[in-house]
Amino acid sequence: MKTTKLAVGMITLCVSLTLLAGCTYRGAYHEMQREQLRECVEEQGIPYHECLERTNKSYDEYMRERQEVIDDH
């Protein structure tokens, strides 16, 4: 349930930011990253440094990994 709620919240946030603010993919990625960190700390009670490690992937690293997955298929 929490995972579904988190996914819906992240998608809603991204779509809202894209439509309302005209943000770039990079901006949307950073907003989703901040939201993941907030939810990790507030809702799951995980220590801040552990949450930071989980959400600390740069946009460029994310895009490289994403492209690798796309290229493999």
PDB file of C-alpha atoms in Angstrom:
ATOM      1  CA  MET A   1       0.000   0.000   0.000  1.00  0.00           C
ATOM      2  CA  LYS A   2       2.754   2.458   0.939  1.00  0.00           C
ATOM      3  CA  THR A   3       4.663   1.611  -2.242  1.00  0.00           C
ATOM      4  CA  THR A   4       1.594   2.285  -4.395  1.00  0.00           C
ATOM      5  CA  LYS A   5       0.888   5.511  -2.537  1.00  0.00           C
ATOM      6  CA  LEU A   6       4.516   6.581  -2.957  1.00  0.00           C
ATOM      7  CA  ALA A   7       4.503   5.783  -6.673  1.00  0.00           C
ATOM      8  CA  VAL A   8       1.237   7.640  -7.253  1.00  0.00           C
ATOM      9  CA  GLY A   9       2.514  10.600  -5.251  1.00  0.00           C
ATOM     10  CA  MET A  10       5.760  10.734  -7.181  1.00  0.00           C
ATOM     11  CA  ILE A  11       4.003  10.483 -10.545  1.00  0.00           C
ATOM     12  CA  THR A  12       1.515  13.161  -9.522  1.00  0.00           C
ATOM     13  CA  LEU A  13       4.317  15.408  -8.346  1.00  0.00           C
ATOM     14  CA  CYS A  14       6.285  14.973 -11.552  1.00  0.00           C
ATOM     15  CA  VAL A  15       3.294  15.543 -13.820  1.00  0.00           C
ATOM     16  CA  SER A  16       2.205  18.568 -11.803  1.00  0.00           C
ATOM     17  CA  LEU A  17       5.650  20.103 -11.902  1.00  0.00           C
ATOM     18  CA  THR A  18       5.984  19.467 -15.602  1.00  0.00           C
ATOM     19  CA  LEU A  19       2.596  20.951 -16.435  1.00  0.00           C
ATOM     20  CA  LEU A  20       2.559  23.847 -14.008  1.00  0.00           C
ATOM     21  CA  ALA A  21       6.170  24.954 -13.953  1.00  0.00           C
ATOM     22  CA  GLY A  22       7.375  23.750 -17.335  1.00  0.00           C
ATOM     23  CA  CYS A  23      10.279  22.037 -15.590  1.00  0.00           C
ATOM     24  CA  THR A  24      12.899  19.990 -17.368  1.00  0.00           C
ATOM     25  CA  TYR A  25      13.387  16.267 -16.918  1.00  0.00           C
ATOM     26  CA  ARG A  26      16.383  17.076 -14.720  1.00  0.00           C
ATOM     27  CA  GLY A  27      14.248  19.325 -12.522  1.00  0.00           C
ATOM     28  CA  ALA A  28      11.541  16.691 -12.273  1.00  0.00           C
ATOM     29  CA  TYR A  29      14.162  14.089 -11.327  1.00  0.00           C
ATOM     30  CA  HIS A  30      15.492  16.300  -8.528  1.00  0.00           C
ATOM     31  CA  GLU A  31      11.978  16.964  -7.225  1.00  0.00           C
ATOM     32  CA  MET A  32      11.241  13.232  -7.144  1.00  0.00           C
ATOM     33  CA  GLN A  33      14.562  12.671  -5.380  1.00  0.00           C
ATOM     34  CA  ARG A  34      13.666  15.241  -2.696  1.00  0.00           C
ATOM     35  CA  GLU A  35      10.238  13.691  -2.246  1.00  0.00           C
ATOM     36  CA  GLN A  36      11.763  10.216  -1.858  1.00  0.00           C
ATOM     37  CA  LEU A  37      14.138  11.536   0.803  1.00  0.00           C
ATOM     38  CA  ARG A  38      11.322  13.262   2.692  1.00  0.00           C
ATOM     39  CA  GLU A  39       9.106  10.178   2.636  1.00  0.00           C
ATOM     40  CA  CYS A  40      11.991   7.911   3.576  1.00  0.00           C
ATOM     41  CA  VAL A  41      12.711   9.927   6.716  1.00  0.00           C
ATOM     42  CA  GLU A  42       9.170  10.956   7.714  1.00  0.00           C
ATOM     43  CA  GLU A  43       7.069   7.925   6.813  1.00  0.00           C
ATOM     44  CA  GLN A  44       9.499   5.028   7.128  1.00  0.00           C
ATOM     45  CA  GLY A  45      11.512   6.322  10.077  1.00  0.00           C
ATOM     46  CA  ILE A  46      14.857   5.510   8.464  1.00  0.00           C
ATOM     47  CA  PRO A  47      17.847   7.611   9.642  1.00  0.00           C
ATOM     48  CA  TYR A  48      18.622  10.584   7.412  1.00  0.00           C
ATOM     49  CA  HIS A  49      22.084   9.381   6.311  1.00  0.00           C
ATOM     50  CA  GLU A  50      20.672   6.022   5.188  1.00  0.00           C
ATOM     51  CA  CYS A  51      17.934   7.743   3.202  1.00  0.00           C
ATOM     52  CA  LEU A  52      20.497  10.051   1.629  1.00  0.00           C
ATOM     53  CA  GLU A  53      22.557   7.072   0.470  1.00  0.00           C
ATOM     54  CA  ARG A  54      19.458   5.547  -1.127  1.00  0.00           C
ATOM     55  CA  THR A  55      18.506   8.724  -2.989  1.00  0.00           C
ATOM     56  CA  ASN A  56      21.942  10.126  -3.800  1.00  0.00           C
ATOM     57  CA  LYS A  57      22.167   9.080  -7.480  1.00  0.00           C
ATOM     58  CA  SER A  58      22.967  12.005  -9.781  1.00  0.00           C
ATOM     59  CA  TYR A  59      20.721  12.765 -12.726  1.00  0.00           C
ATOM     60  CA  ASP A  60      23.560  11.995 -15.150  1.00  0.00           C
ATOM     61  CA  GLU A  61      24.156   8.612 -13.497  1.00  0.00           C
ATOM     62  CA  TYR A  62      20.421   7.894 -13.632  1.00  0.00           C
ATOM     63  CA  MET A  63      20.301   8.775 -17.346  1.00  0.00           C
ATOM     64  CA  ARG A  64      23.335   6.548 -18.115  1.00  0.00           C
ATOM     65  CA  GLU A  65      21.722   3.599 -16.337  1.00  0.00           C
ATOM     66  CA  ARG A  66      18.398   4.316 -18.025  1.00  0.00           C
ATOM     67  CA  GLN A  67      20.041   4.400 -21.451  1.00  0.00           C
ATOM     68  CA  GLU A  68      21.820   1.103 -20.755  1.00  0.00           C
ATOM     69  CA  VAL A  69      18.487  -0.547 -19.978  1.00  0.00           C
ATOM     70  CA  ILE A  70      16.945   0.888 -23.130  1.00  0.00           C
ATOM     71  CA  ASP A  71      19.909  -0.234 -25.251  1.00  0.00           C
ATOM     72  CA  ASP A  72      19.745  -3.768 -23.813  1.00  0.00           C
ATOM     73  CA  HIS A  73      16.149  -4.217 -24.992  1.00  0.00           C
TER      74      HIS A  73
END
